[in-house]
CSV table of C-alpha atoms in Angstrom, one decimal:
chain,number,residue,atom,x,y,z
A,564,MET,CA,-30.5,13.5,13.5
A,565,PRO,CA,-28.9,11.2,11.6
A,566,ASP,CA,-26.8,8.5,13.4
A,567,HIS,CA,-23.2,9.1,12.9
A,568,GLY,CA,-21.9,7.2,16.1
A,569,SER,CA,-19.9,4.6,14.0
A,570,SER,CA,-18.3,7.5,11.9
A,571,THR,CA,-14.5,7.8,12.5
A,572,ARG,CA,-13.1,11.0,14.4
A,573,VAL,CA,-9.7,12.9,13.5
A,574,LEU,CA,-7.3,13.6,15.9
A,575,ARG,CA,-4.3,15.5,16.1
A,576,TRP,CA,-1.0,14.0,18.3
A,577,PRO,CA,-0.3,17.3,21.0
A,578,ASP,CA,2.8,19.3,19.9
A,579,LEU,CA,3.5,17.4,16.5
A,580,VAL,CA,5.6,19.1,14.2
A,581,GLY,CA,5.2,18.8,10.5
A,582,GLY,CA,2.1,17.3,10.4
A,583,VAL,CA,-1.1,17.9,7.6
A,584,LEU,CA,-3.8,17.9,9.4
A,585,THR,CA,-4.7,21.7,9.7
A,586,VAL,CA,-6.1,23.3,13.3
A,587,THR,CA,-9.5,23.0,11.9
A,588,PRO,CA,-9.3,18.8,10.5
A,589,GLU,CA,-13.2,19.1,9.8
A,590,SER,CA,-12.9,21.8,7.2
A,591,PRO,CA,-11.9,21.0,3.9
A,592,GLU,CA,-9.6,23.9,3.0
A,593,ASP,CA,-10.3,25.9,-0.4
A,594,LEU,CA,-7.2,27.0,-2.6
A,595,GLU,CA,-7.9,30.3,-0.7
A,596,ALA,CA,-6.8,29.3,2.8
A,597,TYR,CA,-4.3,27.1,1.1
A,598,LEU,CA,-2.7,30.2,-0.3
A,599,THR,CA,-2.9,31.9,2.6
A,600,ALA,CA,-0.7,29.2,4.8
A,601,GLY,CA,1.5,29.6,2.0
A,602,GLY,CA,0.6,26.9,-0.4
A,603,TYR,CA,2.0,26.7,-4.6
A,604,ARG,CA,5.6,29.3,-3.5
A,605,LEU,CA,7.9,27.0,-4.6
A,606,PRO,CA,7.7,26.3,-7.9
A,607,ASP,CA,8.2,30.2,-8.4
A,608,GLU,CA,10.8,30.7,-6.1
A,609,GLN,CA,12.7,27.7,-8.1
A,610,PRO,CA,12.1,28.5,-11.6
A,611,THR,CA,14.0,25.5,-13.3
A,612,PRO,CA,13.6,21.5,-12.5
A,613,ALA,CA,17.4,21.5,-11.4
A,614,LEU,CA,17.3,24.4,-9.0
A,615,LEU,CA,13.4,22.9,-7.7
A,616,ARG,CA,15.6,19.3,-7.0
A,617,GLN,CA,18.9,21.5,-5.7
A,618,HIS,CA,16.2,23.3,-3.1
A,619,LEU,CA,14.5,20.0,-2.2
A,620,GLU,CA,17.3,18.1,-1.6
A,621,ALA,CA,18.6,20.0,0.9
A,622,ILE,CA,15.3,19.3,3.0
A,623,PRO,CA,16.0,16.3,5.0
A,624,ALA,CA,12.2,15.5,5.6
A,625,VAL,CA,11.9,15.3,1.7
A,626,THR,CA,14.9,13.0,1.1
A,627,ALA,CA,14.1,10.9,4.2
A,628,LEU,CA,10.5,10.7,3.3
A,629,ARG,CA,9.1,6.8,2.3
A,630,GLY,CA,6.5,5.9,0.1
A,631,ARG,CA,3.1,5.8,2.2
A,632,GLY,CA,1.1,3.9,-0.1
A,633,GLY,CA,2.3,0.8,2.0
A,634,ALA,CA,5.9,-0.6,0.1
A,635,GLY,CA,7.7,2.5,1.9
A,636,PHE,CA,10.0,3.2,-0.8
A,637,PRO,CA,11.8,6.2,-0.6
A,638,LEU,CA,10.4,8.8,-2.8
A,639,TRP,CA,13.4,10.5,-3.5
A,640,THR,CA,15.0,7.5,-4.9
A,641,LYS,CA,12.1,7.3,-7.1
A,642,MET,CA,12.3,10.4,-8.7
A,643,GLU,CA,16.0,10.0,-9.3
A,644,THR,CA,15.1,6.7,-11.2
A,645,VAL,CA,12.8,8.7,-13.3
A,646,LEU,CA,14.7,11.7,-13.8
A,647,ASP,CA,17.6,9.0,-15.4
A,648,GLU,CA,15.0,7.5,-18.0
A,649,ALA,CA,14.0,10.6,-18.8
A,650,ALA,CA,17.4,11.9,-19.3
A,651,ALA,CA,18.2,8.7,-21.4
A,652,SER,CA,15.2,8.3,-23.4
A,653,GLY,CA,14.5,12.2,-23.9
A,654,GLN,CA,10.6,11.5,-22.9
A,655,THR,CA,9.0,13.9,-21.0
A,656,PRO,CA,8.1,12.6,-17.5
A,657,VAL,CA,4.3,11.9,-16.5
A,658,VAL,CA,3.3,11.9,-12.6
A,659,VAL,CA,0.5,10.2,-11.1
A,660,ALA,CA,-0.9,10.8,-7.8
A,661,ASN,CA,-2.4,7.9,-6.4
A,662,GLY,CA,-5.6,8.0,-4.2
A,663,ALA,CA,-7.2,4.7,-5.1
A,664,GLU,CA,-7.3,3.5,-1.5
A,665,GLY,CA,-8.8,-0.1,-1.9
A,666,GLU,CA,-7.3,-0.8,2.2
A,667,PRO,CA,-10.5,-1.5,3.9
A,668,LEU,CA,-9.0,-0.4,7.3
A,669,SER,CA,-7.6,3.1,5.8
A,670,VAL,CA,-9.0,5.9,5.4
A,671,LYS,CA,-6.3,8.3,5.4
A,672,ASP,CA,-5.7,9.2,1.8
A,673,ARG,CA,-9.8,9.9,1.5
A,674,TYR,CA,-9.4,12.3,4.6
A,675,LEU,CA,-6.5,14.2,2.7
A,676,MET,CA,-8.5,14.1,-0.8
A,677,ARG,CA,-11.6,15.3,0.7
A,678,TYR,CA,-10.0,18.3,3.1
A,679,ARG,CA,-6.5,18.7,1.9
A,680,PRO,CA,-6.6,18.4,-2.2
A,681,HIS,CA,-4.2,21.3,-2.9
A,682,LEU,CA,-1.5,19.6,-0.3
A,683,ILE,CA,-1.8,16.7,-2.5
A,684,LEU,CA,-2.0,18.7,-5.8
A,685,ASN,CA,1.0,20.7,-4.6
A,686,GLY,CA,3.1,18.0,-3.9
A,687,ALA,CA,2.6,16.4,-6.8
A,688,ALA,CA,3.2,19.7,-8.7
A,689,LEU,CA,6.3,19.8,-7.0
A,690,ALA,CA,7.2,16.5,-7.8
A,691,ALA,CA,5.9,17.5,-12.0
A,692,ARG,CA,8.3,20.8,-12.1
A,693,ALA,CA,11.2,18.9,-10.2
A,694,LEU,CA,11.1,16.2,-12.9
A,695,GLY,CA,10.0,18.4,-15.7
A,696,ALA,CA,6.9,16.8,-16.1
A,697,LYS,CA,3.8,18.7,-17.7
A,698,THR,CA,1.2,16.4,-16.7
A,699,ILE,CA,-0.4,15.3,-13.2
A,700,HIS,CA,-2.6,12.3,-13.3
A,701,VAL,CA,-5.1,11.9,-10.2
A,702,TYR,CA,-6.3,8.3,-9.7
A,703,ALA,CA,-8.7,7.6,-7.2
A,704,HIS,CA,-12.2,5.6,-6.8
A,705,ASP,CA,-13.8,7.9,-3.9
A,706,GLN,CA,-16.6,10.1,-5.5
A,707,GLU,CA,-16.2,12.4,-2.8
A,708,SER,CA,-12.9,12.7,-3.4
A,709,LEU,CA,-12.4,13.0,-6.9
A,710,ASP,CA,-15.1,15.8,-6.8
A,711,ALA,CA,-12.6,17.6,-4.1
A,712,LEU,CA,-9.7,17.1,-6.7
A,713,LYS,CA,-11.9,18.6,-9.7
A,714,THR,CA,-12.7,21.8,-7.7
A,715,ALA,CA,-9.4,21.9,-6.6
A,716,ALA,CA,-8.0,21.6,-10.1
A,717,ASP,CA,-10.5,23.9,-11.4
A,718,ASP,CA,-9.8,26.7,-8.9
A,719,LEU,CA,-6.1,26.6,-9.7
A,720,VAL,CA,-6.9,27.0,-13.4
A,721,ALA,CA,-9.4,30.0,-12.4
A,722,MET,CA,-7.0,32.2,-10.3
A,723,GLY,CA,-4.4,31.9,-12.8
A,724,VAL,CA,-1.9,29.4,-10.2
A,725,PRO,CA,0.4,28.2,-12.7
A,726,VAL,CA,0.6,24.4,-11.9
A,727,PRO,CA,1.3,21.8,-14.6
A,728,LYS,CA,-2.0,20.1,-16.3
A,729,VAL,CA,-4.2,18.0,-14.3
A,730,GLN,CA,-5.9,15.0,-15.4
A,731,ILE,CA,-8.2,13.0,-13.3
A,732,HIS,CA,-9.3,9.4,-13.8
A,733,ALA,CA,-12.2,7.5,-11.5
A,734,ALA,CA,-10.4,4.3,-10.5
A,735,GLN,CA,-12.7,1.0,-9.8
A,736,ASP,CA,-14.0,0.5,-6.4
A,737,THR,CA,-11.4,-2.7,-5.7
A,738,PHE,CA,-9.1,-3.7,-3.4
A,739,VAL,CA,-6.4,-4.3,-6.4
A,740,ALA,CA,-6.9,-1.2,-8.3
A,741,GLY,CA,-4.8,0.8,-6.4
A,742,GLU,CA,-1.6,-1.1,-7.2
A,743,ALA,CA,0.9,0.8,-8.7
A,744,THR,CA,1.2,-1.0,-12.4
A,745,ALA,CA,-2.8,-1.5,-12.0
A,746,ALA,CA,-3.1,2.3,-11.4
A,747,VAL,CA,-0.8,3.2,-14.7
A,748,ARG,CA,-2.4,0.1,-16.4
A,749,ALA,CA,-6.1,1.6,-15.8
A,750,ILE,CA,-4.9,5.0,-17.1
A,751,ASN,CA,-3.5,3.4,-20.0
A,752,THR,CA,-6.2,1.2,-21.1
A,753,LYS,CA,-9.5,1.1,-18.5
A,754,VAL,CA,-8.0,-2.2,-16.7
A,755,ALA,CA,-7.6,-1.9,-13.3
A,756,ARG,CA,-5.1,-4.9,-12.9
A,757,PRO,CA,-1.4,-5.8,-11.8
A,758,LEU,CA,0.8,-6.6,-14.3
A,759,ASP,CA,3.3,-9.2,-13.8
A,760,HIS,CA,6.8,-8.0,-14.0
A,761,PRO,CA,5.4,-4.8,-16.3
A,762,PRO,CA,8.2,-2.5,-18.1
A,763,ARG,CA,9.3,-0.6,-15.4
A,764,MET,CA,7.1,2.6,-15.0
A,765,ALA,CA,9.9,4.9,-14.0
A,766,LYS,CA,11.2,3.7,-18.0
A,767,SER,CA,7.4,3.2,-19.5
A,768,GLY,CA,4.5,3.9,-17.7
A,769,VAL,CA,1.2,6.5,-18.8
A,770,GLY,CA,1.5,6.6,-22.3
A,771,GLY,CA,4.8,4.8,-22.5
A,772,ALA,CA,6.8,7.8,-20.8
A,773,PRO,CA,9.0,7.7,-17.8
A,774,THR,CA,6.6,7.8,-14.9
A,775,LEU,CA,6.2,8.6,-11.0
A,776,VAL,CA,3.6,6.7,-9.4
A,777,SER,CA,3.5,8.0,-5.7
A,778,ASN,CA,0.5,7.5,-2.8
A,779,VAL,CA,-1.3,10.9,-2.0
A,780,GLU,CA,-0.2,11.2,1.1
A,781,THR,CA,3.5,11.0,0.0
A,782,LEU,CA,2.9,13.6,-1.8
A,783,ALA,CA,1.3,15.7,0.6
A,784,ARG,CA,3.8,14.9,3.0
A,785,LEU,CA,6.4,16.2,0.4
A,786,ALA,CA,4.9,19.5,0.3
A,787,ARG,CA,4.0,19.8,3.9
A,788,ALA,CA,8.2,19.3,4.3
A,789,THR,CA,8.9,22.6,2.0
A,790,MET,CA,6.9,24.5,4.3
A,791,PRO,CA,7.7,26.3,7.8
A,792,ASP,CA,7.7,23.7,10.7
A,793,ALA,CA,8.7,20.9,8.7
A,794,ALA,CA,9.6,17.4,10.6
A,795,GLU,CA,13.2,17.1,11.2
A,796,GLU,CA,13.5,14.2,9.0
A,797,GLN,CA,10.9,11.4,9.6
A,798,SER,CA,6.9,12.8,8.6
A,799,PRO,CA,4.3,12.1,10.9
A,800,LEU,CA,2.2,9.4,10.0
A,801,LEU,CA,-1.7,9.5,9.7
A,802,VAL,CA,-2.7,6.0,11.2
A,803,THR,CA,-6.4,4.5,10.8
A,804,LEU,CA,-7.3,3.4,14.2
A,805,SER,CA,-10.6,1.0,14.8
A,806,GLY,CA,-11.2,-2.7,16.2
A,807,ASP,CA,-12.1,-3.3,19.7
A,808,GLY,CA,-12.8,-1.0,22.1
A,809,VAL,CA,-11.9,2.5,20.1
A,810,SER,CA,-14.3,4.3,18.0
A,811,PRO,CA,-13.1,4.3,14.0
A,812,THR,CA,-10.2,7.8,14.5
A,813,LEU,CA,-8.0,8.6,11.9
A,814,ILE,CA,-4.8,10.6,14.2
A,815,GLU,CA,-1.5,12.0,12.9
A,816,VAL,CA,1.2,11.3,15.2
A,817,PRO,CA,5.2,11.1,15.2
A,818,TYR,CA,6.8,8.6,13.0
A,819,GLY,CA,8.3,5.8,15.7
A,820,LEU,CA,5.3,6.5,18.0
A,821,PRO,CA,5.3,3.4,20.4
A,822,VAL,CA,1.7,1.8,20.1
A,823,LEU,CA,1.6,1.4,23.7
A,824,THR,CA,2.1,5.0,24.0
A,825,LEU,CA,-0.7,6.0,21.7
A,826,LEU,CA,-3.2,3.5,22.9
A,827,ALA,CA,-3.0,4.8,26.5
A,828,SER,CA,-3.5,8.6,25.4
A,829,PRO,CA,-6.5,9.8,26.8
A,830,GLU,CA,-8.4,10.4,23.6
A,831,VAL,CA,-7.7,7.1,22.7
A,832,ASP,CA,-8.2,5.1,25.8
A,833,ALA,CA,-7.8,1.7,24.1
A,834,ALA,CA,-4.9,0.2,26.6
A,835,GLY,CA,-7.0,-2.9,26.9
A,836,ALA,CA,-6.2,-4.7,23.5
A,837,GLY,CA,-3.8,-7.5,23.4
A,838,SER,CA,-3.0,-7.8,19.2
A,839,VAL,CA,-3.2,-5.7,16.5
A,840,LEU,CA,-4.0,-6.2,12.8
A,841,ALA,CA,-1.8,-3.6,11.4
A,842,GLY,CA,-0.6,-2.1,8.1
A,843,GLY,CA,-4.3,-2.7,6.4
A,844,PHE,CA,-3.9,-6.2,5.6
A,845,PHE,CA,-0.3,-6.5,4.5
A,846,GLY,CA,1.0,-6.2,8.2
A,847,GLY,CA,0.1,-9.2,9.8
A,848,VAL,CA,-0.9,-9.8,13.5
A,849,VAL,CA,1.4,-9.3,16.4
A,850,PRO,CA,1.2,-8.7,20.2
A,851,ILE,CA,1.1,-5.4,21.2
A,852,SER,CA,4.2,-5.2,23.1
A,853,TYR,CA,5.9,-2.6,24.9
A,854,ASP,CA,8.8,-2.6,21.5
A,855,LEU,CA,6.2,-2.3,19.1
A,856,GLY,CA,6.4,1.2,17.4
A,857,LEU,CA,4.7,2.8,14.1
A,858,SER,CA,8.2,3.0,11.9
A,859,LEU,CA,8.7,0.9,9.1
A,860,GLU,CA,11.7,-0.6,11.2
A,861,SER,CA,9.9,-1.5,14.3
A,862,ARG,CA,7.4,-3.3,12.4
A,863,ALA,CA,10.0,-5.2,10.7
A,864,GLU,CA,11.6,-6.3,13.7
A,865,HIS,CA,8.3,-8.0,14.6
A,866,GLY,CA,7.4,-9.7,11.4
A,867,GLY,CA,4.9,-7.6,9.6
A,868,ALA,CA,4.9,-4.2,7.6
A,869,LEU,CA,4.3,-0.9,8.5
A,870,GLY,CA,2.0,-0.7,5.1
A,871,CYS,CA,-0.3,1.9,5.1
A,872,ALA,CA,0.0,2.6,8.9
A,873,SER,CA,-3.8,1.3,9.9
A,874,LEU,CA,-4.0,-0.7,13.1
A,875,TYR,CA,-7.1,-2.9,13.8
A,876,LEU,CA,-7.3,-3.6,17.7
A,877,ILE,CA,-7.8,-7.2,18.8
A,878,GLY,CA,-9.8,-6.9,22.5
A,879,GLU,CA,-8.1,-9.8,24.7
A,880,GLY,CA,-11.1,-11.7,24.4
A,881,THR,CA,-10.7,-11.9,20.9
A,882,ASP,CA,-9.1,-14.9,18.9
A,883,PRO,CA,-6.8,-13.4,16.9
A,884,ILE,CA,-6.6,-16.3,14.3
A,885,THR,CA,-10.5,-15.2,13.5
A,886,VAL,CA,-9.6,-12.0,13.0
A,887,ALA,CA,-6.9,-13.4,10.2
A,888,SER,CA,-9.2,-16.2,9.2
A,889,ALA,CA,-11.4,-12.7,8.1
A,890,VAL,CA,-8.8,-10.9,6.4
A,891,ALA,CA,-8.0,-14.7,4.5
A,892,ASP,CA,-11.6,-14.7,3.3
A,893,TYR,CA,-11.0,-10.9,2.0
A,894,PHE,CA,-8.2,-11.8,0.0
A,895,ASP,CA,-9.8,-14.7,-1.3
A,896,GLY,CA,-12.8,-12.8,-2.6
A,897,ASN,CA,-10.6,-9.7,-3.3
A,898,ASN,CA,-7.8,-10.5,-5.5
A,899,ALA,CA,-7.4,-9.4,-9.2
A,900,ARG,CA,-8.7,-13.6,-10.1
A,901,GLN,CA,-5.8,-13.5,-12.6
A,902,CYS,CA,-3.1,-15.5,-10.8
A,903,ARG,CA,-3.9,-19.3,-10.7
A,904,SER,CA,-1.2,-19.5,-7.9
A,905,CYS,CA,-2.7,-16.7,-6.2
A,906,VAL,CA,-6.6,-17.8,-6.3
A,907,LEU,CA,-5.9,-21.1,-5.6
A,908,SER,CA,-3.1,-20.2,-2.6
A,909,THR,CA,-5.7,-17.9,-1.1
A,910,GLU,CA,-9.0,-20.2,-1.2
A,911,ASP,CA,-7.0,-22.6,0.3
A,912,THR,CA,-5.5,-20.3,2.8
A,913,ALA,CA,-8.6,-19.2,3.6
A,914,LEU,CA,-10.7,-22.6,3.7
A,915,ALA,CA,-7.6,-24.1,6.4
A,916,LEU,CA,-8.4,-21.0,8.7
A,917,ARG,CA,-11.8,-22.3,8.8
A,918,GLY,CA,-10.5,-25.5,9.6
A,919,ILE,CA,-11.7,-27.0,6.3
A,920,GLY,CA,-9.6,-29.7,3.6
A,921,ALA,CA,-7.5,-31.7,6.3
A,922,THR,CA,-7.0,-32.8,9.3
A,923,PRO,CA,-5.8,-29.7,12.0
A,924,ASP,CA,-2.1,-31.5,12.1
A,925,VAL,CA,-2.4,-31.4,8.1
A,926,LEU,CA,-3.3,-28.0,8.2
A,927,LEU,CA,-1.5,-27.0,10.0
A,928,SER,CA,1.5,-28.3,8.2
A,929,ARG,CA,0.2,-26.9,4.8
A,930,LEU,CA,-0.2,-23.3,5.9
A,931,THR,CA,3.3,-23.8,7.6
A,932,ARG,CA,4.6,-24.5,4.1
A,933,TRP,CA,2.5,-22.3,2.1
A,934,SER,CA,3.9,-19.4,4.3
A,935,ALA,CA,6.8,-19.5,2.6
A,936,GLN,CA,5.7,-20.9,-1.1
A,937,ILE,CA,3.4,-18.6,-2.0
A,938,VAL,CA,5.6,-15.6,-1.3
A,939,GLY,CA,6.3,-13.6,-4.8
A,940,ARG,CA,3.7,-15.9,-6.5
A,941,GLY,CA,1.0,-13.0,-7.9
A,942,ALA,CA,1.6,-10.2,-10.1
A,943,CYS,CA,0.9,-8.4,-7.2
A,944,ALA,CA,1.3,-8.6,-3.2
A,945,VAL,CA,-1.8,-10.1,-2.4
A,946,PRO,CA,0.0,-13.9,-2.2
A,947,ASP,CA,3.2,-11.9,-0.1
A,948,GLY,CA,0.2,-10.4,1.8
A,949,VAL,CA,-1.4,-13.9,2.6
A,950,ALA,CA,2.0,-15.6,3.8
A,951,LEU,CA,3.2,-12.7,5.7
A,952,LEU,CA,-0.3,-13.0,7.7
A,953,LEU,CA,0.5,-16.6,8.2
A,954,ARG,CA,3.9,-16.4,9.0
A,955,SER,CA,3.0,-13.6,11.7
A,956,LEU,CA,0.5,-16.6,13.1
A,957,LEU,CA,3.2,-19.0,13.4
A,958,ARG,CA,5.5,-16.5,14.8
A,959,HIS,CA,3.2,-15.3,17.5
A,960,TYR,CA,0.3,-17.7,18.1
A,961,PRO,CA,1.6,-21.2,17.1
A,962,GLU,CA,-0.6,-22.7,20.2
A,963,GLN,CA,-3.5,-20.5,19.5
A,964,LEU,CA,-3.4,-21.4,15.7
A,965,LYS,CA,-3.2,-25.5,16.8
A,966,ALA,CA,-6.5,-24.8,18.8
A,967,HIS,CA,-8.1,-23.0,16.5
A,968,LEU,CA,-7.5,-25.4,13.2
A,969,ALA,CA,-8.9,-28.3,15.8
A,970,ALA,CA,-11.8,-26.5,16.5
A,971,PRO,CA,-12.6,-23.5,14.3
A,972,PRO,CA,-15.2,-21.4,16.6
A,973,PRO,CA,-18.5,-21.9,15.1
A,974,THR,CA,-18.9,-18.3,13.6
A,975,ARG,CA,-16.3,-16.4,11.9
A,976,LEU,CA,-15.8,-12.7,12.0
A,977,ASP,CA,-18.1,-10.8,10.6
A,978,TRP,CA,-16.6,-9.3,7.6
A,979,ALA,CA,-18.4,-6.1,8.0
A,980,GLY,CA,-17.1,-5.8,11.3
A,981,LEU,CA,-13.8,-5.1,10.1
A,982,THR,CA,-14.5,-2.0,8.2
A,983,VAL,CA,-13.8,1.6,8.7
A,984,GLU,CA,-16.3,4.7,7.5
A,985,VAL,CA,-14.8,7.5,5.9
A,986,PRO,CA,-14.5,10.7,7.9
A,987,SER,CA,-17.8,12.7,7.6
A,988,ALA,CA,-17.4,17.0,8.2
A,989,ARG,CA,-20.9,16.7,10.1
A,990,VAL,CA,-19.2,14.2,12.6
A,991,LEU,CA,-15.9,15.2,12.9
A,992,THR,CA,-14.3,16.1,16.5
A,993,THR,CA,-11.0,17.4,17.4
A,994,THR,CA,-8.8,17.9,20.7
A,995,GLY,CA,-6.9,20.7,18.6
A,996,GLY,CA,-3.5,19.5,19.9
A,997,VAL,CA,-4.6,19.6,23.5
A,998,LEU,CA,-4.8,15.9,24.3
B,1135,MET,CA,20.6,-14.7,-14.8
B,1136,THR,CA,17.1,-16.1,-13.3
B,1137,ILE,CA,13.9,-16.7,-14.6
B,1138,ARG,CA,10.6,-16.2,-13.2
B,1139,VAL,CA,7.2,-17.9,-13.9
B,1140,ASP,CA,4.6,-15.5,-14.9
B,1141,PRO,CA,2.0,-16.5,-12.4
B,1142,THR,CA,-0.9,-14.7,-14.7
B,1143,LYS,CA,0.1,-17.2,-17.4
B,1144,CYS,CA,1.2,-20.6,-15.9
B,1145,ARG,CA,-1.7,-23.6,-16.0
B,1146,GLY,CA,0.3,-25.9,-14.5
B,1147,TYR,CA,1.0,-28.3,-17.6
B,1148,GLY,CA,4.0,-29.4,-16.0
B,1149,LEU,CA,6.0,-29.8,-18.7
B,1150,CYS,CA,8.9,-27.5,-17.3
B,1151,GLU,CA,9.6,-29.1,-14.7
B,1152,VAL,CA,10.3,-32.2,-16.5
B,1153,LEU,CA,12.7,-30.5,-18.6
B,1154,ALA,CA,14.3,-28.0,-15.7
B,1155,PRO,CA,14.0,-30.0,-12.4
B,1156,GLY,CA,16.7,-28.2,-10.6
B,1157,HIS,CA,15.4,-24.7,-11.4
B,1158,LEU,CA,11.5,-25.2,-11.6
B,1159,GLU,CA,9.3,-27.3,-9.7
B,1160,ALA,CA,5.7,-27.5,-8.8
B,1161,ASP,CA,3.9,-25.7,-6.0
B,1162,ASP,CA,0.8,-27.5,-3.9
B,1163,TRP,CA,-1.2,-26.4,-6.8
B,1164,GLY,CA,0.3,-28.2,-9.7
B,1165,LEU,CA,1.3,-24.5,-10.8
B,1166,ALA,CA,5.5,-24.0,-11.5
B,1167,GLN,CA,7.5,-21.8,-9.6
B,1168,SER,CA,11.2,-21.0,-10.0
B,1169,ARG,CA,13.6,-22.3,-7.6
B,1170,GLY,CA,14.6,-18.9,-7.2
B,1171,LEU,CA,18.1,-19.9,-8.6
B,1172,PRO,CA,20.6,-18.3,-10.9
B,1173,VAL,CA,21.0,-20.4,-14.3
B,1174,ASP,CA,24.4,-21.7,-14.4
B,1175,GLN,CA,25.9,-21.7,-18.0
B,1176,GLN,CA,25.8,-25.8,-17.8
B,1177,ASP,CA,21.9,-25.3,-17.5
B,1178,VAL,CA,20.8,-22.9,-19.7
B,1179,ALA,CA,20.3,-25.3,-22.4
B,1180,SER,CA,17.6,-27.0,-20.2
B,1181,VAL,CA,16.0,-24.0,-18.7
B,1182,GLN,CA,15.5,-22.6,-22.6
B,1183,ALA,CA,13.9,-26.2,-23.6
B,1184,ALA,CA,11.7,-25.5,-20.5
B,1185,ILE,CA,11.1,-22.1,-21.7
B,1186,ASP,CA,10.2,-23.1,-24.8
B,1187,VAL,CA,8.1,-26.0,-23.9
B,1188,CYS,CA,5.4,-23.6,-22.1
B,1189,PRO,CA,2.2,-23.4,-24.3
B,1190,PHE,CA,1.4,-19.9,-23.0
B,1191,ASP,CA,5.0,-18.8,-23.0
B,1192,ALA,CA,5.3,-18.2,-19.4
B,1193,ILE,CA,8.4,-18.3,-17.9
B,1194,ARG,CA,11.3,-15.9,-18.6
B,1195,TRP,CA,14.6,-14.9,-18.4
B,1196,LEU,CA,15.2,-12.2,-16.0
B,1197,GLU,CA,18.1,-10.0,-16.1
B,1198,GLU,CA,17.5,-8.6,-12.8
B,1199,PRO,CA,16.1,-9.3,-9.5
B,1200,PRO,CA,12.2,-9.1,-10.0
B,1201,THR,CA,10.7,-5.6,-9.0
B,1202,GLU,CA,9.0,-4.9,-6.0
B,1203,ARG,CA,5.6,-5.8,-5.7
B,1204,SER,CA,3.5,-3.8,-3.4
B,1205,PHE,CA,0.7,-1.9,-3.5
């Protein structure tokens, strides 16, 4: 038997309302099963875009839905903007389902694409129908996800389910390929790099048409919100959990759940962690306190961001700065190398966190200055992510940072130790709702 | 109106900061960055001169605040 000891398990929070995990999350859901569960019904019941929009707007879980790609922008507002631009220009809008999950600490999008492709396509179809779009572009890099989505799209055609045309695009496997402007640029020109101040995608995206770019989980949540037993307001979160003292876990939890409650639950059982690297690499490092919750608001209060809602646990015995240092190294090695300000600032930040370049005092003053100076200095959010990481260290770990810069640990955290494996059907386990 | 320096274009010639020091400054790497201030009528000419002098056309006027950058 192959060793799957480090593979990711999938768990459901008990009595979760409005979740996207089925009772058998280890089995990919095919079209027949999805149709039986009530999928793809709504567009036919609401035959015009205006009627469909009216129907969707009356569902709190739809209008409350914030993007799950990282920025947390409200989906409904995004859709209204696309609609306004389409009305102004007379062009037919386009929908992009973005599944280019570049965050090494998150597997949620790949899970959904591999195991619930129809929920994503249903959500994309709903958004497309509501906007009057005729084409859905699906964009992802993970081959198994692309295969699952292609099979799902082919099955829709074979079964005669009326959905807009689905086009599948293979993304590059890079950290920046999933950034929204890079996604549109890749579909248009094959160059998956962010643009600085591009034309607003709502106005001019794929092929110059008004474009809705939405993360695949967001679209899955949209479809889920239209089905029975939807969330009352904020939809649940898919959290990728990894790090010290926990086996990699994908778990769906209620929005706003306190991190401590999640970690203390018997299935997760990781109460020993002291800090957490949150939101992929875009949420900073924060101490785990009683009031730290899995919501946009709580994460912002703690000087961080919810991002893709991943949590990488840092045990009491691990210096949080070494984790931040590994993240800075990753940003240094994986930025798009197109903005000098980003290339140079991420490189110098990574070096400084390894104690290289100046005396500890000077390094500390530089890192403090850069934590504000480099904000907004890239075409994408990489410098913002580095700045947020630095601010989180300065706010929560000033003494540890000083000590770290004075005597950087001889070995830094191995980058490979920060990666999470994509769930594999052979090794998934589930508690089936009885944690 | 404000201005933005396109980080994909700026090569740090430093000409702009000399012409419009109130609105552009060099960062720690010698690259230009906007101070983010609204440009008053009296500064429009000097800022336009800074925009025009850039060999890489890296600086532009922004009618509205920058759109969110995100992943």
